[in-house]
Amino acid sequence: MRMKVPKLFTDAMSGRSKWQRDISAWQRDMTSWMQDAPAPVAPAPLKKPRKKPGRLKQTNAFGNNPGDLTMLHYTPPKLAVGAALVVVLHGCDQAAEDFDAASGWSDLANRDGFALLYPEQKAGNNPNRCFNWFRPSAASRDRGEVMSVRCMIDYMLENHALSNKRIHIFGLSAGGAMAAALLASYPDMFAGGAIVAGLPFGAARDAMGAMSAMNSGASKGPVEWGDLARAASDKKTGFPPLSIWHGVSDRVVSVANADGLADQWLDLHDLDRSGASELKVGRQTIRQWSNAKGEVAVEQRLIDDMDHGLPVSARNLLQAPDKRFFYDVGVDAATVMAKRWQLAAK
């Protein structure tokens, strides 16, 4: 007996065969189209933005280098004989080129005609690239990193005909603390200094002591602070003027260190803390102590609502490759100090 296949099944099979034919035709058409179609073009790789070339130049052979630091410097075109020199010390986790871009020092050097020296720390000396301001072997007269910077200064004086009476130093954080060490170790070398978010000379003698001093400040009286600085060079009088900058909201280096620095340098200049003039300008509380000649010997600028870092102009902050530790708070520390130190070519 012949079995009848249900119509529903035959219709389904017939539809399936048609579907298979349609698929095969579609596959042939796609194969033909892909053979005729142009090969896909790979997208061009994204170009990394070109970093603006820095102005600083490196010098390797500058003399004795017991601290194993890198020497970078900048001299504007047509630098006059007897021009000033500013030594700039960066903070932890910073490079000299980035610091220069944010601070604007080389722009000021171009405008006013003075030279810049940027000692730079190496990760091999300190993993966070901090100057080792707390180690006597690095921060004592004629030793370590302090001696390296001294030799760099001598090189700049000899090779660029700069004035040895117009040398100033400017440092941030660990660079500020190392600036204090250089000012104490070679007070006759400098015409002035500025320390931003730094610490007094002698605040610590090892890493643990450094952390404690950063967190809460070291507890010493003015004479004790002064004696530490006097012992560094055996000099009793004639210390250069100092400008002290610090953010009131600093969470890395306690603002108590700004008071320690003031006590230290007031004692060195034989001035009393009660003799300050005080002025409020924007976020700044500015205290100044003048000597018998009427010259500002010690200045303290405390900036409200500023964390750990350097006050810079809005323009320089926008141009900075690394914006950490730089703040637009209505005052530019480098510009203020360039004017105070009268760095323009004479």
PDB file of C-alpha atoms in Angstrom, residues 35-300:
ATOM      1  CA  GLN A  35      35.621  39.841  -4.679  1.00  0.00           C
ATOM      2  CA  ASP A  36      34.804  43.018  -6.593  1.00  0.00           C
ATOM      3  CA  ALA A  37      34.723  45.338  -3.564  1.00  0.00           C
ATOM      4  CA  PRO A  38      37.861  47.329  -2.719  1.00  0.00           C
ATOM      5  CA  ALA A  39      39.934  46.072   0.180  1.00  0.00           C
ATOM      6  CA  PRO A  40      39.033  47.755   3.478  1.00  0.00           C
ATOM      7  CA  VAL A  41      41.400  50.542   4.475  1.00  0.00           C
ATOM      8  CA  ALA A  42      42.754  50.282   8.024  1.00  0.00           C
ATOM      9  CA  PRO A  43      42.182  53.447  10.043  1.00  0.00           C
ATOM     10  CA  ALA A  44      45.289  55.570  10.493  1.00  0.00           C
ATOM     11  CA  PRO A  45      46.826  55.183  13.966  1.00  0.00           C
ATOM     12  CA  LEU A  46      46.041  58.049  16.305  1.00  0.00           C
ATOM     13  CA  LYS A  47      48.966  60.416  16.655  1.00  0.00           C
ATOM     14  CA  LYS A  48      50.044  61.318  20.147  1.00  0.00           C
ATOM     15  CA  PRO A  49      50.062  65.052  20.707  1.00  0.00           C
ATOM     16  CA  ARG A  50      53.558  66.412  20.240  1.00  0.00           C
ATOM     17  CA  LYS A  51      55.050  67.616  23.477  1.00  0.00           C
ATOM     18  CA  LYS A  52      56.171  71.210  23.322  1.00  0.00           C
ATOM     19  CA  PRO A  53      59.985  71.188  23.314  1.00  0.00           C
ATOM     20  CA  GLY A  54      61.485  72.394  26.558  1.00  0.00           C
ATOM     21  CA  ARG A  55      63.945  75.225  26.881  1.00  0.00           C
ATOM     22  CA  LEU A  56      66.315  73.636  29.363  1.00  0.00           C
ATOM     23  CA  LYS A  57      69.692  72.284  28.264  1.00  0.00           C
ATOM     24  CA  GLN A  58      71.704  69.625  30.052  1.00  0.00           C
ATOM     25  CA  THR A  59      75.359  69.884  31.007  1.00  0.00           C
ATOM     26  CA  ASN A  60      77.117  66.738  32.150  1.00  0.00           C
ATOM     27  CA  ALA A  61      80.647  67.930  32.955  1.00  0.00           C
ATOM     28  CA  PHE A  62      80.188  70.751  35.453  1.00  0.00           C
ATOM     29  CA  GLY A  63      82.675  69.677  38.118  1.00  0.00           C
ATOM     30  CA  ASN A  64      82.374  67.674  41.307  1.00  0.00           C
ATOM     31  CA  ASN A  65      79.007  65.909  41.642  1.00  0.00           C
ATOM     32  CA  PRO A  66      78.937  63.908  44.889  1.00  0.00           C
ATOM     33  CA  GLY A  67      75.124  64.036  45.010  1.00  0.00           C
ATOM     34  CA  ASP A  68      74.801  62.556  41.481  1.00  0.00           C
ATOM     35  CA  LEU A  69      72.310  65.211  40.348  1.00  0.00           C
ATOM     36  CA  THR A  70      71.472  66.230  36.775  1.00  0.00           C
ATOM     37  CA  MET A  71      72.289  69.799  35.720  1.00  0.00           C
ATOM     38  CA  LEU A  72      69.773  71.604  33.500  1.00  0.00           C
ATOM     39  CA  HIS A  73      69.917  75.311  32.737  1.00  0.00           C
ATOM     40  CA  TYR A  74      68.546  78.075  30.556  1.00  0.00           C
ATOM     41  CA  THR A  75      70.143  81.267  29.303  1.00  0.00           C
ATOM     42  CA  PRO A  76      68.109  83.664  27.143  1.00  0.00           C
ATOM     43  CA  PRO A  77      69.575  85.077  23.907  1.00  0.00           C
ATOM     44  CA  LYS A  78      72.049  87.931  24.298  1.00  0.00           C
ATOM     45  CA  LEU A  79      72.494  87.416  28.029  1.00  0.00           C
ATOM     46  CA  ALA A  80      74.244  90.487  29.419  1.00  0.00           C
ATOM     47  CA  VAL A  81      77.499  90.331  31.365  1.00  0.00           C
ATOM     48  CA  GLY A  82      76.748  90.506  35.079  1.00  0.00           C
ATOM     49  CA  ALA A  83      73.206  89.113  34.725  1.00  0.00           C
ATOM     50  CA  ALA A  84      71.434  87.483  37.666  1.00  0.00           C
ATOM     51  CA  LEU A  85      71.073  83.730  38.277  1.00  0.00           C
ATOM     52  CA  VAL A  86      68.074  81.966  39.808  1.00  0.00           C
ATOM     53  CA  VAL A  87      68.523  78.408  41.107  1.00  0.00           C
ATOM     54  CA  VAL A  88      65.183  76.538  40.941  1.00  0.00           C
ATOM     55  CA  LEU A  89      64.598  73.308  42.872  1.00  0.00           C
ATOM     56  CA  HIS A  90      61.576  71.163  41.978  1.00  0.00           C
ATOM     57  CA  GLY A  91      59.437  69.132  44.374  1.00  0.00           C
ATOM     58  CA  CYS A  92      58.974  65.383  44.738  1.00  0.00           C
ATOM     59  CA  ASP A  93      57.692  63.417  41.735  1.00  0.00           C
ATOM     60  CA  GLN A  94      58.504  66.336  39.425  1.00  0.00           C
ATOM     61  CA  ALA A  95      60.861  66.965  36.515  1.00  0.00           C
ATOM     62  CA  ALA A  96      62.647  70.238  35.879  1.00  0.00           C
ATOM     63  CA  GLU A  97      61.072  70.790  32.437  1.00  0.00           C
ATOM     64  CA  ASP A  98      57.521  70.365  33.769  1.00  0.00           C
ATOM     65  CA  PHE A  99      58.278  72.626  36.707  1.00  0.00           C
ATOM     66  CA  ASP A 100      59.621  75.300  34.381  1.00  0.00           C
ATOM     67  CA  ALA A 101      56.537  75.145  32.131  1.00  0.00           C
ATOM     68  CA  ALA A 102      54.151  75.561  35.075  1.00  0.00           C
ATOM     69  CA  SER A 103      56.136  78.139  37.041  1.00  0.00           C
ATOM     70  CA  GLY A 104      56.944  80.372  34.076  1.00  0.00           C
ATOM     71  CA  TRP A 105      60.523  80.992  35.157  1.00  0.00           C
ATOM     72  CA  SER A 106      62.034  80.731  31.655  1.00  0.00           C
ATOM     73  CA  ASP A 107      59.430  83.186  30.293  1.00  0.00           C
ATOM     74  CA  LEU A 108      60.515  85.625  32.994  1.00  0.00           C
ATOM     75  CA  ALA A 109      64.175  84.947  32.154  1.00  0.00           C
ATOM     76  CA  ASN A 110      63.471  85.866  28.530  1.00  0.00           C
ATOM     77  CA  ARG A 111      61.648  89.023  29.556  1.00  0.00           C
ATOM     78  CA  ASP A 112      64.161  90.254  32.133  1.00  0.00           C
ATOM     79  CA  GLY A 113      67.440  88.779  30.854  1.00  0.00           C
ATOM     80  CA  PHE A 114      68.661  86.484  33.642  1.00  0.00           C
ATOM     81  CA  ALA A 115      69.892  82.875  33.737  1.00  0.00           C
ATOM     82  CA  LEU A 116      68.292  79.803  35.294  1.00  0.00           C
ATOM     83  CA  LEU A 117      69.819  76.732  36.890  1.00  0.00           C
ATOM     84  CA  TYR A 118      67.638  73.660  37.455  1.00  0.00           C
ATOM     85  CA  PRO A 119      69.319  70.891  39.475  1.00  0.00           C
ATOM     86  CA  GLU A 120      67.254  67.738  38.952  1.00  0.00           C
ATOM     87  CA  GLN A 121      66.979  64.715  41.214  1.00  0.00           C
ATOM     88  CA  LYS A 122      67.341  61.136  39.937  1.00  0.00           C
ATOM     89  CA  ALA A 123      65.097  58.229  40.879  1.00  0.00           C
ATOM     90  CA  GLY A 124      68.237  56.288  41.773  1.00  0.00           C
ATOM     91  CA  ASN A 125      68.927  58.753  44.592  1.00  0.00           C
ATOM     92  CA  ASN A 126      65.329  58.875  45.813  1.00  0.00           C
ATOM     93  CA  PRO A 127      62.460  56.725  44.417  1.00  0.00           C
ATOM     94  CA  ASN A 128      60.088  59.703  44.531  1.00  0.00           C
ATOM     95  CA  ARG A 129      62.682  62.050  43.000  1.00  0.00           C
ATOM     96  CA  CYS A 130      62.760  64.139  46.183  1.00  0.00           C
ATOM     97  CA  PHE A 131      65.895  66.020  47.104  1.00  0.00           C
ATOM     98  CA  ASN A 132      67.273  64.363  50.229  1.00  0.00           C
ATOM     99  CA  TRP A 133      67.039  67.462  52.432  1.00  0.00           C
ATOM    100  CA  PHE A 134      66.734  65.365  55.604  1.00  0.00           C
ATOM    101  CA  ARG A 135      70.022  63.450  55.223  1.00  0.00           C
ATOM    102  CA  PRO A 136      73.129  65.144  56.655  1.00  0.00           C
ATOM    103  CA  SER A 137      75.231  63.335  54.048  1.00  0.00           C
ATOM    104  CA  ALA A 138      73.237  65.040  51.277  1.00  0.00           C
ATOM    105  CA  ALA A 139      72.350  68.404  52.818  1.00  0.00           C
ATOM    106  CA  SER A 140      75.509  69.570  54.607  1.00  0.00           C
ATOM    107  CA  ARG A 141      78.060  72.121  53.431  1.00  0.00           C
ATOM    108  CA  ASP A 142      80.509  70.697  50.863  1.00  0.00           C
ATOM    109  CA  ARG A 143      78.778  67.299  50.889  1.00  0.00           C
ATOM    110  CA  GLY A 144      76.316  65.360  48.737  1.00  0.00           C
ATOM    111  CA  GLU A 145      73.549  67.127  46.853  1.00  0.00           C
ATOM    112  CA  VAL A 146      74.341  70.522  48.374  1.00  0.00           C
ATOM    113  CA  MET A 147      77.888  70.327  47.012  1.00  0.00           C
ATOM    114  CA  SER A 148      76.609  69.253  43.586  1.00  0.00           C
ATOM    115  CA  VAL A 149      74.417  72.365  43.395  1.00  0.00           C
ATOM    116  CA  ARG A 150      77.327  74.545  44.548  1.00  0.00           C
ATOM    117  CA  CYS A 151      79.466  73.191  41.691  1.00  0.00           C
ATOM    118  CA  MET A 152      76.672  73.837  39.181  1.00  0.00           C
ATOM    119  CA  ILE A 153      76.455  77.443  40.363  1.00  0.00           C
ATOM    120  CA  ASP A 154      80.212  77.870  39.956  1.00  0.00           C
ATOM    121  CA  TYR A 155      79.945  76.486  36.410  1.00  0.00           C
ATOM    122  CA  MET A 156      77.169  78.951  35.518  1.00  0.00           C
ATOM    123  CA  LEU A 157      79.163  81.904  36.896  1.00  0.00           C
ATOM    124  CA  GLU A 158      82.312  80.965  35.008  1.00  0.00           C
ATOM    125  CA  ASN A 159      80.722  80.056  31.676  1.00  0.00           C
ATOM    126  CA  HIS A 160      78.076  82.768  31.375  1.00  0.00           C
ATOM    127  CA  ALA A 161      79.767  85.782  33.009  1.00  0.00           C
ATOM    128  CA  LEU A 162      77.025  86.110  35.624  1.00  0.00           C
ATOM    129  CA  SER A 163      77.216  88.270  38.736  1.00  0.00           C
ATOM    130  CA  ASN A 164      78.187  86.432  41.920  1.00  0.00           C
ATOM    131  CA  LYS A 165      76.268  89.126  43.843  1.00  0.00           C
ATOM    132  CA  ARG A 166      72.936  88.373  42.154  1.00  0.00           C
ATOM    133  CA  ILE A 167      72.320  84.686  42.872  1.00  0.00           C
ATOM    134  CA  HIS A 168      68.884  83.730  44.221  1.00  0.00           C
ATOM    135  CA  ILE A 169      67.289  80.390  45.054  1.00  0.00           C
ATOM    136  CA  PHE A 170      63.669  79.264  44.744  1.00  0.00           C
ATOM    137  CA  GLY A 171      62.362  75.842  45.835  1.00  0.00           C
ATOM    138  CA  LEU A 172      59.104  73.927  46.254  1.00  0.00           C
ATOM    139  CA  SER A 173      58.421  71.266  48.915  1.00  0.00           C
ATOM    140  CA  ALA A 174      61.497  68.997  49.135  1.00  0.00           C
ATOM    141  CA  GLY A 175      63.165  71.495  46.815  1.00  0.00           C
ATOM    142  CA  GLY A 176      62.212  74.210  49.289  1.00  0.00           C
ATOM    143  CA  ALA A 177      63.723  72.277  52.166  1.00  0.00           C
ATOM    144  CA  MET A 178      66.888  71.764  50.102  1.00  0.00           C
ATOM    145  CA  ALA A 179      66.910  75.494  49.330  1.00  0.00           C
ATOM    146  CA  ALA A 180      66.919  76.093  53.101  1.00  0.00           C
ATOM    147  CA  ALA A 181      69.932  73.762  53.376  1.00  0.00           C
ATOM    148  CA  LEU A 182      71.796  75.667  50.655  1.00  0.00           C
ATOM    149  CA  LEU A 183      70.970  79.062  52.195  1.00  0.00           C
ATOM    150  CA  ALA A 184      72.221  77.842  55.582  1.00  0.00           C
ATOM    151  CA  SER A 185      75.302  76.130  54.154  1.00  0.00           C
ATOM    152  CA  TYR A 186      76.388  78.957  51.816  1.00  0.00           C
ATOM    153  CA  PRO A 187      74.743  82.157  53.114  1.00  0.00           C
ATOM    154  CA  ASP A 188      77.411  84.345  51.477  1.00  0.00           C
ATOM    155  CA  MET A 189      76.585  82.921  48.044  1.00  0.00           C
ATOM    156  CA  PHE A 190      72.945  84.009  47.844  1.00  0.00           C
ATOM    157  CA  ALA A 191      71.338  87.438  47.596  1.00  0.00           C
ATOM    158  CA  GLY A 192      67.933  86.029  48.545  1.00  0.00           C
ATOM    159  CA  GLY A 193      65.734  82.966  48.745  1.00  0.00           C
ATOM    160  CA  ALA A 194      62.109  81.872  48.442  1.00  0.00           C
ATOM    161  CA  ILE A 195      60.791  78.647  49.960  1.00  0.00           C
ATOM    162  CA  VAL A 196      57.340  77.371  48.974  1.00  0.00           C
ATOM    163  CA  ALA A 197      55.657  74.638  51.065  1.00  0.00           C
ATOM    164  CA  GLY A 198      59.044  73.726  52.532  1.00  0.00           C
ATOM    165  CA  LEU A 199      60.622  73.143  55.932  1.00  0.00           C
ATOM    166  CA  PRO A 200      63.256  74.821  58.115  1.00  0.00           C
ATOM    167  CA  PHE A 201      66.866  73.727  57.893  1.00  0.00           C
ATOM    168  CA  GLY A 202      67.521  70.981  60.458  1.00  0.00           C
ATOM    169  CA  ALA A 203      63.874  69.886  60.750  1.00  0.00           C
ATOM    170  CA  ALA A 204      64.908  66.224  60.389  1.00  0.00           C
ATOM    171  CA  ARG A 205      67.965  63.985  60.125  1.00  0.00           C
ATOM    172  CA  ASP A 206      66.396  60.823  58.685  1.00  0.00           C
ATOM    173  CA  ALA A 207      63.335  59.647  56.734  1.00  0.00           C
ATOM    174  CA  MET A 208      61.202  58.946  59.804  1.00  0.00           C
ATOM    175  CA  GLY A 209      61.979  62.340  61.262  1.00  0.00           C
ATOM    176  CA  ALA A 210      61.175  63.930  57.894  1.00  0.00           C
ATOM    177  CA  MET A 211      57.701  62.367  57.838  1.00  0.00           C
ATOM    178  CA  SER A 212      57.032  63.570  61.373  1.00  0.00           C
ATOM    179  CA  ALA A 213      58.180  67.112  60.571  1.00  0.00           C
ATOM    180  CA  MET A 214      56.103  67.197  57.396  1.00  0.00           C
ATOM    181  CA  ASN A 215      52.995  66.031  59.225  1.00  0.00           C
ATOM    182  CA  SER A 216      53.108  68.331  62.227  1.00  0.00           C
ATOM    183  CA  GLY A 217      56.270  70.443  62.189  1.00  0.00           C
ATOM    184  CA  ALA A 218      59.271  70.061  64.469  1.00  0.00           C
ATOM    185  CA  SER A 219      58.970  71.572  67.941  1.00  0.00           C
ATOM    186  CA  LYS A 220      61.897  73.968  68.388  1.00  0.00           C
ATOM    187  CA  GLY A 221      62.284  77.512  69.652  1.00  0.00           C
ATOM    188  CA  PRO A 222      63.570  80.408  67.492  1.00  0.00           C
ATOM    189  CA  VAL A 223      67.097  80.345  68.974  1.00  0.00           C
ATOM    190  CA  GLU A 224      67.348  76.583  68.538  1.00  0.00           C
ATOM    191  CA  TRP A 225      66.272  76.929  64.892  1.00  0.00           C
ATOM    192  CA  GLY A 226      68.745  79.751  64.381  1.00  0.00           C
ATOM    193  CA  ASP A 227      71.607  77.817  65.955  1.00  0.00           C
ATOM    194  CA  LEU A 228      71.063  74.927  63.530  1.00  0.00           C
ATOM    195  CA  ALA A 229      71.476  77.276  60.555  1.00  0.00           C
ATOM    196  CA  ARG A 230      74.446  79.123  62.065  1.00  0.00           C
ATOM    197  CA  ALA A 231      76.239  75.834  62.709  1.00  0.00           C
ATOM    198  CA  ALA A 232      75.876  74.834  59.033  1.00  0.00           C
ATOM    199  CA  SER A 233      78.398  77.447  57.883  1.00  0.00           C
ATOM    200  CA  ASP A 234      79.856  78.846  61.127  1.00  0.00           C
ATOM    201  CA  LYS A 235      78.496  82.223  60.003  1.00  0.00           C
ATOM    202  CA  LYS A 236      76.900  84.329  62.729  1.00  0.00           C
ATOM    203  CA  THR A 237      75.434  87.298  60.833  1.00  0.00           C
ATOM    204  CA  GLY A 238      74.744  88.577  57.323  1.00  0.00           C
ATOM    205  CA  PHE A 239      72.191  85.998  56.218  1.00  0.00           C
ATOM    206  CA  PRO A 240      70.215  86.724  53.027  1.00  0.00           C
ATOM    207  CA  PRO A 241      66.530  87.723  53.088  1.00  0.00           C
ATOM    208  CA  LEU A 242      63.929  84.978  52.796  1.00  0.00           C
ATOM    209  CA  SER A 243      60.367  84.845  51.452  1.00  0.00           C
ATOM    210  CA  ILE A 244      58.220  81.989  52.834  1.00  0.00           C
ATOM    211  CA  TRP A 245      55.114  80.803  50.932  1.00  0.00           C
ATOM    212  CA  HIS A 246      52.663  78.173  52.192  1.00  0.00           C
ATOM    213  CA  GLY A 247      49.089  77.023  51.582  1.00  0.00           C
ATOM    214  CA  VAL A 248      46.978  77.109  54.739  1.00  0.00           C
ATOM    215  CA  SER A 249      45.203  73.911  53.572  1.00  0.00           C
ATOM    216  CA  ASP A 250      48.441  72.020  52.803  1.00  0.00           C
ATOM    217  CA  ARG A 251      47.862  68.312  53.484  1.00  0.00           C
ATOM    218  CA  VAL A 252      51.426  67.170  52.693  1.00  0.00           C
ATOM    219  CA  VAL A 253      53.664  69.624  54.556  1.00  0.00           C
ATOM    220  CA  SER A 254      52.015  71.165  57.604  1.00  0.00           C
ATOM    221  CA  VAL A 255      51.722  74.944  57.577  1.00  0.00           C
ATOM    222  CA  ALA A 256      53.411  74.808  61.002  1.00  0.00           C
ATOM    223  CA  ASN A 257      56.658  74.567  59.025  1.00  0.00           C
ATOM    224  CA  ALA A 258      56.067  78.065  57.623  1.00  0.00           C
ATOM    225  CA  ASP A 259      56.147  79.320  61.206  1.00  0.00           C
ATOM    226  CA  GLY A 260      59.277  77.273  61.917  1.00  0.00           C
ATOM    227  CA  LEU A 261      60.988  78.848  58.910  1.00  0.00           C
ATOM    228  CA  ALA A 262      59.906  82.320  60.029  1.00  0.00           C
ATOM    229  CA  ASP A 263      61.264  81.682  63.545  1.00  0.00           C
ATOM    230  CA  GLN A 264      64.553  80.398  62.136  1.00  0.00           C
ATOM    231  CA  TRP A 265      65.179  83.349  59.822  1.00  0.00           C
ATOM    232  CA  LEU A 266      63.913  85.948  62.268  1.00  0.00           C
ATOM    233  CA  ASP A 267      66.481  84.673  64.750  1.00  0.00           C
ATOM    234  CA  LEU A 268      69.199  84.760  62.068  1.00  0.00           C
ATOM    235  CA  HIS A 269      68.317  88.395  61.354  1.00  0.00           C
ATOM    236  CA  ASP A 270      67.930  89.232  65.059  1.00  0.00           C
ATOM    237  CA  LEU A 271      64.298  90.271  64.580  1.00  0.00           C
ATOM    238  CA  ASP A 272      61.327  89.768  66.871  1.00  0.00           C
ATOM    239  CA  ARG A 273      58.165  88.040  65.669  1.00  0.00           C
ATOM    240  CA  SER A 274      56.007  90.758  67.222  1.00  0.00           C
ATOM    241  CA  GLY A 275      57.484  93.368  64.896  1.00  0.00           C
ATOM    242  CA  ALA A 276      55.667  92.242  61.752  1.00  0.00           C
ATOM    243  CA  SER A 277      53.593  94.406  59.461  1.00  0.00           C
ATOM    244  CA  GLU A 278      50.548  92.501  58.178  1.00  0.00           C
ATOM    245  CA  LEU A 279      48.483  92.917  55.044  1.00  0.00           C
ATOM    246  CA  LYS A 280      45.591  90.929  53.566  1.00  0.00           C
ATOM    247  CA  VAL A 281      45.604  90.714  49.737  1.00  0.00           C
ATOM    248  CA  GLY A 282      43.054  88.381  48.180  1.00  0.00           C
ATOM    249  CA  ARG A 283      43.682  84.960  49.679  1.00  0.00           C
ATOM    250  CA  GLN A 284      47.088  85.989  51.022  1.00  0.00           C
ATOM    251  CA  THR A 285      47.991  87.006  54.530  1.00  0.00           C
ATOM    252  CA  ILE A 286      51.347  88.744  54.089  1.00  0.00           C
ATOM    253  CA  ARG A 287      53.614  89.358  57.091  1.00  0.00           C
ATOM    254  CA  GLN A 288      56.890  91.231  56.691  1.00  0.00           C
ATOM    255  CA  TRP A 289      59.734  91.958  59.076  1.00  0.00           C
ATOM    256  CA  SER A 290      62.169  94.733  58.167  1.00  0.00           C
ATOM    257  CA  ASN A 291      65.730  95.283  59.371  1.00  0.00           C
ATOM    258  CA  ALA A 292      67.281  98.487  60.686  1.00  0.00           C
ATOM    259  CA  LYS A 293      67.785  99.723  57.098  1.00  0.00           C
ATOM    260  CA  GLY A 294      64.072  99.363  56.355  1.00  0.00           C
ATOM    261  CA  GLU A 295      64.657  96.385  54.040  1.00  0.00           C
ATOM    262  CA  VAL A 296      62.332  93.368  54.198  1.00  0.00           C
ATOM    263  CA  ALA A 297      64.499  90.631  55.706  1.00  0.00           C
ATOM    264  CA  VAL A 298      61.820  87.973  56.307  1.00  0.00           C
ATOM    265  CA  GLU A 299      58.450  87.619  54.629  1.00  0.00           C
ATOM    266  CA  GLN A 300      55.698  85.053  55.158  1.00  0.00           C
TER     267      GLN A 300
END
